[in-house]
Coordinates of C-alpha atoms in Angstrom, one line a residue:
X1 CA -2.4 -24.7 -19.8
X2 CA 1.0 -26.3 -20.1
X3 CA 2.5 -22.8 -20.4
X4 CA 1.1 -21.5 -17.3
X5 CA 1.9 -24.4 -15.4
X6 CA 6.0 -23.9 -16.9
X7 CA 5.5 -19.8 -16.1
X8 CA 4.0 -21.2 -12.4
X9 CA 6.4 -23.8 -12.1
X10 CA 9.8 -21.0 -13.3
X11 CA 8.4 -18.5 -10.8
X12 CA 8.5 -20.6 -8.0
X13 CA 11.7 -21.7 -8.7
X14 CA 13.1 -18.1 -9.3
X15 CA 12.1 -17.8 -5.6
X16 CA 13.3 -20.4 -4.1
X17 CA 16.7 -19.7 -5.7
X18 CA 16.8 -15.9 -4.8
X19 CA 14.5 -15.8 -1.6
X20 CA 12.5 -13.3 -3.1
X21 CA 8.8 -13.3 -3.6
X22 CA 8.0 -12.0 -7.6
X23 CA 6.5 -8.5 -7.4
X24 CA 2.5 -8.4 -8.3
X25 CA 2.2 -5.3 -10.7
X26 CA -0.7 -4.3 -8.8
X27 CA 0.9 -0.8 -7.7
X28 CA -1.6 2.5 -6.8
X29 CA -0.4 6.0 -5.6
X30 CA 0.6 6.2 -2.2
X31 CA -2.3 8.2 -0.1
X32 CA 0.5 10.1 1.2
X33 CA 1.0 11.6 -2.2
X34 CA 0.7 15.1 -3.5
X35 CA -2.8 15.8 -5.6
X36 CA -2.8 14.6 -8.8
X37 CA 0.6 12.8 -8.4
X38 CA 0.4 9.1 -9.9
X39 CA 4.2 8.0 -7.9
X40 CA 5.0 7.3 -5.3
X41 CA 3.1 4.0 -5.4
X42 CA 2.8 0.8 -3.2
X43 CA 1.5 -2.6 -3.8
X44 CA -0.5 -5.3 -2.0
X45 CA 2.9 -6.7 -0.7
X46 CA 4.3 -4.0 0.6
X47 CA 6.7 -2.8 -2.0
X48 CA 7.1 0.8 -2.6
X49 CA 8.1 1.9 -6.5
X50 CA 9.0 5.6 -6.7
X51 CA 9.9 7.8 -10.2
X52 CA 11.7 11.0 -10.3
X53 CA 12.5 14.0 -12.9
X54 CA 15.7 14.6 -13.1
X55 CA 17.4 14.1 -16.5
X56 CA 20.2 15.9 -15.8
X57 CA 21.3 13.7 -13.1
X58 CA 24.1 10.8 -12.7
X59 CA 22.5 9.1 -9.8
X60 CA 19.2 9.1 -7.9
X61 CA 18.4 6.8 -4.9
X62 CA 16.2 7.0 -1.9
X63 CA 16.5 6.2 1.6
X64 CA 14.0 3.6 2.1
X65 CA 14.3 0.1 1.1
X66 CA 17.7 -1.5 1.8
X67 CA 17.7 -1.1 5.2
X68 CA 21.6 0.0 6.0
X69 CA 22.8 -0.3 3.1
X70 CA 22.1 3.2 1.2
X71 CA 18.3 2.8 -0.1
X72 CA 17.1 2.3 -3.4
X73 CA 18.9 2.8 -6.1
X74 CA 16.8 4.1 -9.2
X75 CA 17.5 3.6 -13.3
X76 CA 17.2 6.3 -15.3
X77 CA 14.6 5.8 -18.0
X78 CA 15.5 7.4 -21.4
X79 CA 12.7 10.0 -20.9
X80 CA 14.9 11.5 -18.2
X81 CA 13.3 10.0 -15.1
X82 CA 14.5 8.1 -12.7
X83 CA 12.8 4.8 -11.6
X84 CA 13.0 1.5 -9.1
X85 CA 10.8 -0.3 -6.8
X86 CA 11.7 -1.4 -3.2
X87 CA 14.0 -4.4 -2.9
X88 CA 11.9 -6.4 -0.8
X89 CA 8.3 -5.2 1.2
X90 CA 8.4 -2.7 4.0
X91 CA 6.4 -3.1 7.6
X92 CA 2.9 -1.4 6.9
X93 CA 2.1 2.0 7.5
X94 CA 3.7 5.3 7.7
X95 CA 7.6 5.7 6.5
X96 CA 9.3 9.1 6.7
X97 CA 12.0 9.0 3.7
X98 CA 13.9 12.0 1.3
X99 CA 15.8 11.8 -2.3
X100 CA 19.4 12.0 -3.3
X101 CA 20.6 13.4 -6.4
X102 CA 23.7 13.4 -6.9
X103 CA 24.3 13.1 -3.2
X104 CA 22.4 15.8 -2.5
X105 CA 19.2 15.6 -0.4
X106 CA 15.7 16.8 -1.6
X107 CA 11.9 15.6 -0.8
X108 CA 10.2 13.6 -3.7
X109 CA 7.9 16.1 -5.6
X110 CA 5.1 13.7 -5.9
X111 CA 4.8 13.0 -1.8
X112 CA 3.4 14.9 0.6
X113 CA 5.8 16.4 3.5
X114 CA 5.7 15.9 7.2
X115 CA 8.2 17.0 9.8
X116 CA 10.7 14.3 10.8
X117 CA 14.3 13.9 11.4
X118 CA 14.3 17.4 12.0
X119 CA 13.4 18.7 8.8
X120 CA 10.4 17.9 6.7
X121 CA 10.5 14.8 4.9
X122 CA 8.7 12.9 2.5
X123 CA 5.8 10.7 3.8
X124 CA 4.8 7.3 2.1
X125 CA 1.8 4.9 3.2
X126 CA 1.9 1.5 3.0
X127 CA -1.3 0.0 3.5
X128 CA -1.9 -2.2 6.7
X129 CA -4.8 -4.6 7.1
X130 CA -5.9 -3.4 10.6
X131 CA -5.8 0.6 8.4
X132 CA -9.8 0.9 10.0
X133 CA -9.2 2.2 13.4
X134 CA -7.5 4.9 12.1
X135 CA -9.3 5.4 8.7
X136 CA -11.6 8.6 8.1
X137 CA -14.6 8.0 8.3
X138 CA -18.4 9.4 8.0
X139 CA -18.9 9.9 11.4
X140 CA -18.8 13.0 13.9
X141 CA -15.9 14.8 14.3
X142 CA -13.6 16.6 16.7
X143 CA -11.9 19.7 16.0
X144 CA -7.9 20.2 16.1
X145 CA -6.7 23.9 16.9
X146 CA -3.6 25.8 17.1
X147 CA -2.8 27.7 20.3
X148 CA -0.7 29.9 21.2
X149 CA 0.0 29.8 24.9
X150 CA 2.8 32.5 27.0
X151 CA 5.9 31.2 28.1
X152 CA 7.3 33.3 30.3
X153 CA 10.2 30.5 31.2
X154 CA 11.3 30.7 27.5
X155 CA 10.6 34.8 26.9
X156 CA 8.0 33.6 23.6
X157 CA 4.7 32.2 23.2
X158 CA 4.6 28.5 22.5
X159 CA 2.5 26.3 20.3
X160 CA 0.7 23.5 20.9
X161 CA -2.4 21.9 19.4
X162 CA -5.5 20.7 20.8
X163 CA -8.2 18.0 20.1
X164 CA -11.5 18.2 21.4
X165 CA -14.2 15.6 20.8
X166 CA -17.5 15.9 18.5
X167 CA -20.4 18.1 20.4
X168 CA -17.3 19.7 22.9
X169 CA -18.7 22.9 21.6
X170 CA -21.9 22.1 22.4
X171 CA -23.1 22.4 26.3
X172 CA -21.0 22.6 29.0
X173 CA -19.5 19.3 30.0
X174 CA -16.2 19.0 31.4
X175 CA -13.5 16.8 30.4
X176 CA -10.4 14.8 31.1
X177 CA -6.9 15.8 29.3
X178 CA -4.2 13.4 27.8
X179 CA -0.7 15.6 27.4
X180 CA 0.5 13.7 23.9
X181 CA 4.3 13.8 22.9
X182 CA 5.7 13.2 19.8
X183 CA 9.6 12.0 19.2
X184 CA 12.7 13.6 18.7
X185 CA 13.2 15.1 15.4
X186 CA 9.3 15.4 15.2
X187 CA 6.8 18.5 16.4
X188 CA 3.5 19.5 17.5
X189 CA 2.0 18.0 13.9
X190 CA 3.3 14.6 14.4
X191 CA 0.2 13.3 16.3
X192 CA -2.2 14.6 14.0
X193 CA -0.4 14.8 11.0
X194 CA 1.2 11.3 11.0
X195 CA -0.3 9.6 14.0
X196 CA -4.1 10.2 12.7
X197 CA -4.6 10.7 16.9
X198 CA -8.0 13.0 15.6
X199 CA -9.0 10.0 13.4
X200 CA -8.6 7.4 16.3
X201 CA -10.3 9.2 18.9
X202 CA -13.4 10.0 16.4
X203 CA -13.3 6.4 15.7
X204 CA -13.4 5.3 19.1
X205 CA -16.0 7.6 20.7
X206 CA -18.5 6.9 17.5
X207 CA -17.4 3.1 18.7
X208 CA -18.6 3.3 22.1
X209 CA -14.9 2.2 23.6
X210 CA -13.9 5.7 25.3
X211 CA -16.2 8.3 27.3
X212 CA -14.5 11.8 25.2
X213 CA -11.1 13.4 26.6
X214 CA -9.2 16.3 24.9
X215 CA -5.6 15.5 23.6
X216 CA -2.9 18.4 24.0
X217 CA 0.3 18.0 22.0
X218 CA 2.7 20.7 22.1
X219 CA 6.4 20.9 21.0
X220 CA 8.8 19.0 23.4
X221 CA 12.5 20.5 23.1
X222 CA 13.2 23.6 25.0
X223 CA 17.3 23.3 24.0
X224 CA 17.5 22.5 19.8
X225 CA 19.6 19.1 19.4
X226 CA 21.7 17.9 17.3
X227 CA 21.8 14.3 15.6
X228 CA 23.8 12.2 18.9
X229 CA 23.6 14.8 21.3
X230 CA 20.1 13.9 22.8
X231 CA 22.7 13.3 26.0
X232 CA 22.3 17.3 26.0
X233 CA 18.7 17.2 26.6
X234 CA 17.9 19.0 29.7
X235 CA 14.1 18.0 30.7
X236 CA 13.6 21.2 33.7
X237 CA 12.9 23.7 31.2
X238 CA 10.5 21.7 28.9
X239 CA 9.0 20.2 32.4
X240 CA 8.5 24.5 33.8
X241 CA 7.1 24.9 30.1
X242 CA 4.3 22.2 30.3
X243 CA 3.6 21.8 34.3
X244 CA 3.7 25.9 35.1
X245 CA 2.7 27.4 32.0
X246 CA 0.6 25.3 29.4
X247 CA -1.4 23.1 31.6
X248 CA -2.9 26.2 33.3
X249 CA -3.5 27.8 29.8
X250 CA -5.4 25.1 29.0
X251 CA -7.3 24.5 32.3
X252 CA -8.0 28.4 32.4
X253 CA -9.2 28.5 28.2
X254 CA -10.5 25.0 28.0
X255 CA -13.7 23.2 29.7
X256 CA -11.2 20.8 32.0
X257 CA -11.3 18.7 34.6
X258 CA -8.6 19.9 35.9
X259 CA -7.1 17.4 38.6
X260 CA -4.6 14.4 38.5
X261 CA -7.1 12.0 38.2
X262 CA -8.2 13.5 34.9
X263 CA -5.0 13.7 33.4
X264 CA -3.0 11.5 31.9
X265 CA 0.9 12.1 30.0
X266 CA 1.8 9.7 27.0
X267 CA 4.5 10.4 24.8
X268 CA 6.0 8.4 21.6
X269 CA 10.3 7.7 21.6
X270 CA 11.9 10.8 22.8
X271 CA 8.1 11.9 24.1
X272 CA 8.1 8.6 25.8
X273 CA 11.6 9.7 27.8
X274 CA 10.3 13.2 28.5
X275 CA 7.2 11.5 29.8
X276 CA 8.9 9.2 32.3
X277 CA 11.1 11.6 33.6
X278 CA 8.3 14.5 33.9
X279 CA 5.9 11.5 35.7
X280 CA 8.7 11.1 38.3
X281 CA 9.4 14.5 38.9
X282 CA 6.2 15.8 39.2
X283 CA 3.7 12.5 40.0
X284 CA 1.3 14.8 41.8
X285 CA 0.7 16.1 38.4
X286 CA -0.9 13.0 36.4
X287 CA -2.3 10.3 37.8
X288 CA -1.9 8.3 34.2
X289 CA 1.1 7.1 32.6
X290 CA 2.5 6.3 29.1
X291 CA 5.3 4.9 27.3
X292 CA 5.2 4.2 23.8
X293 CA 8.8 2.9 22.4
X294 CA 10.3 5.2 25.4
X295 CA 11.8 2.9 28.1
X296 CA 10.1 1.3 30.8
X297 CA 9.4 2.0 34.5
X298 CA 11.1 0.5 37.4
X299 CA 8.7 0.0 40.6
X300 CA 11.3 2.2 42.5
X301 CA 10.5 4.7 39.6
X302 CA 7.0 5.0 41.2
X303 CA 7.4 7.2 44.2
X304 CA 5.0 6.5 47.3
X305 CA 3.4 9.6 46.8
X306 CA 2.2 9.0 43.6
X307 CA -1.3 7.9 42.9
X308 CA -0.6 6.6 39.7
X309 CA -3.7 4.6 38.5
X310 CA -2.0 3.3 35.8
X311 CA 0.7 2.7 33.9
X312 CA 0.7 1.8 29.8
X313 CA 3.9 0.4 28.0
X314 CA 4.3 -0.3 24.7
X315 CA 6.4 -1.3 22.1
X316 CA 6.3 -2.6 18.7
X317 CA 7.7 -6.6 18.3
X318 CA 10.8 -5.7 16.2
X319 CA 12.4 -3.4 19.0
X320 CA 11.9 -4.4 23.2
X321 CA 8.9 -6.6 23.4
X322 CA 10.9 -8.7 26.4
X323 CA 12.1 -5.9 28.6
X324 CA 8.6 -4.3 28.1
X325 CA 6.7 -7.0 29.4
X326 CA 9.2 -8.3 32.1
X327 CA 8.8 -4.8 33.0
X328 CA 5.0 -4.8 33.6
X329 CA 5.0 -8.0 35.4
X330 CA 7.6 -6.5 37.7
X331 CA 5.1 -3.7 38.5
X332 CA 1.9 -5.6 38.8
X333 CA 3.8 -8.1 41.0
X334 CA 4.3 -5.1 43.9
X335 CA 0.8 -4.0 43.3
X336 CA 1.4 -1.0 40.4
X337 CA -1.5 -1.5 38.0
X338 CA 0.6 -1.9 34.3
X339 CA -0.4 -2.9 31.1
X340 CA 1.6 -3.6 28.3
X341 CA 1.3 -3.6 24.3
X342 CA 3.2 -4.6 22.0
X343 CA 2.3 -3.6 18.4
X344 CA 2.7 -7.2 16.0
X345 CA 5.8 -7.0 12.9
X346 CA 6.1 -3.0 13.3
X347 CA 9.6 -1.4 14.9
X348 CA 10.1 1.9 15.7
X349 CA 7.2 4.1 13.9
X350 CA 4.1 5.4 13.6
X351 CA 2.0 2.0 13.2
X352 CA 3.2 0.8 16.5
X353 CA 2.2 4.2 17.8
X354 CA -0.9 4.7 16.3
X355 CA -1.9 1.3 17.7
X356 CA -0.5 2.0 21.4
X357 CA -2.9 5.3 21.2
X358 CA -5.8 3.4 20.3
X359 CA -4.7 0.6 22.7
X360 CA -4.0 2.7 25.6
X361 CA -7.2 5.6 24.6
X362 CA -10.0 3.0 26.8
X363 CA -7.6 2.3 29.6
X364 CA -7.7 6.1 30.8
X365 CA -9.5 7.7 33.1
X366 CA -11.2 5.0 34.5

């Protein structure tokens, strides 16, 4: 007993001395990970530990971990791979990251990849305790399909995918749309993919907490981008692309309601900007409104021709929670209905997003 309390007592003084909590070895494969693949894995605090092949190498480190200050830097193990945990927890949920080997940049073999940062990356999961609105779950289903729609504006077809809620293929019900974005560097698989949008709506509707509407997410750059030159972004193509050619695909191939009042335009970061600007162009278009990490309205932003019914801004607590809800107040205050979310001890990614969507989901159509 004595030599617990001493191993107690050490521990908390290793602690207090280095600010760092001691890591509980209760580690498990990331559900991100490929089949079969035991690393990467995360722990009930957060941590992330990772292990890579490459016995030939001189140095391995990966991106996540040390904020700016290069990643985590693995040791190599005398079986020739490469190994290190996380320097302190990361915010829950998804985390976009990649390998370098000798300064070269490669996915982790043992993660599944998703496209981010224009390329695809390797995905890890940490575990968040509010992980059930998004879970999967045993109960009825929609279906996600690819389209391909004509773009006449852009001399190609364009892809985009499309959610409709359990028993759509039943009957002959109509239904309301939500136009989805995902951010730069991202494309028409982020939603699903990494978001989990299919999952939350399934969730809700088996809920009760939203009548059905189909989600449409399509690719959002018209002009390819480099890193820092998002200044470049021209939003009149992508805006010809969605307004003249893809909503009236849909409309025309889908069982629609298809008016203002039954459709709404949400987009994440870059889809938030390409939202606001599209919303102000075009406000005879959609008749609901949302920003998720993508700026914030202004009420002279609203023009009087607009029947907005309502506006949804969100952000997570470690980016703009102030300027997002000074913002809403402002709108509310000259009579612009406005709601605002902001996601608890997430930044910029996709568990501030995924909750925004399932935030903002029962606010629509209304």
């Amino acid at each position: 007993m004595k030599l617990k309390i001493l191993s107690i007592a050490l521990g908390l003084l290793i602690t207090a001395i280095t600010g760092q909590a001691q890591i509980k070895e209760d580690f498990v494969p990331s559900s991100k990970n490929q089949p079969g693949q035991e690393y990467p894995q995360v722990n009930s605090q957060g941590y992330a530990r990772f292990k890579i092949f490459a016995p030939a190498a001189d140095s391995v480190r990966v991106s996540l971990g040390l904020g700016g200050r290069g990643g985590t830097k693995l040791a190599k193990t005398e079986d020739g791979y490469w190994m290190g945990t996380t320097e302190g927890p990361m915010d829950e949920g998804f985390h976009y990251y990649n390998v370098k080997v000798d300064g070269g940049k490669f996915n982790d073999p043992g993660a599944k990849n998703y496209y981010g940062s224009i390329r695809w990356e390797s995905g890890i999961e940490i575990p968040a305790h509010d992980a059930d609105f998004y879970a999967l779950k045993n109960v009825p289903h929609g279906f996600v399909q690819q389209i391909l729609f004509p773009s006449p504006s852009t001399n190609t077809s364009r892809r985009a995918f499309v959610y409709t809620p359990p028993g759509y293929e039943k009957g002959d019900k109509q239904y309301p749309v939500l136009y989805l974005q995902h951010g730069w560097g991202e494309d028409e698989t982020a939603w699903s993919n990494q978001g989990h949008a299919n999952l939350i709506m399934d969730n809700l509707i088996a809920d009760g907490k939203i009548d059905p509407f189909i989600i449409v997410m399509t690719y959002g750059m018209t002009n390819e981008l480099k890193w820092g030159h998002l200044h470049e972004f021209k939003i009149e193509p992508f805006q010809t692309v969605l307004i003249d050619e893809l909503i009236p695909y849909v409309d025309s191939h889908f069982r629609t309601k298809a008016n203002s009042a039954n459709r709404a335009m949400a987009g994440l970061s870059m889809g938030g900007f390409e939202t606001r600007m599209v919303t102000m162009n075009r406000p005879d278009v959609f008749d609901y409104w949302g920003l998720l990490s993508g700026g914030v309205y202004k009420p002279e932003d609203v023009k009087e021709k607009s029947d907005v019914k309502l506006i949804f801004i969100s952000t997570g607590s470690k980016e703009r929670p102030v300027e997002v809800k000074a913002a809403v107040e402002t709108l509310n205050e000259v009579g612009i209905k406005a709601v605002s979310y902001v996601s608890p001890d997430t930044a910029h990614e996709f568990l501030t997003w995924r909750r925004s969507l399932y935030q903002m989901a029962p606010l629509l159509f209304k």
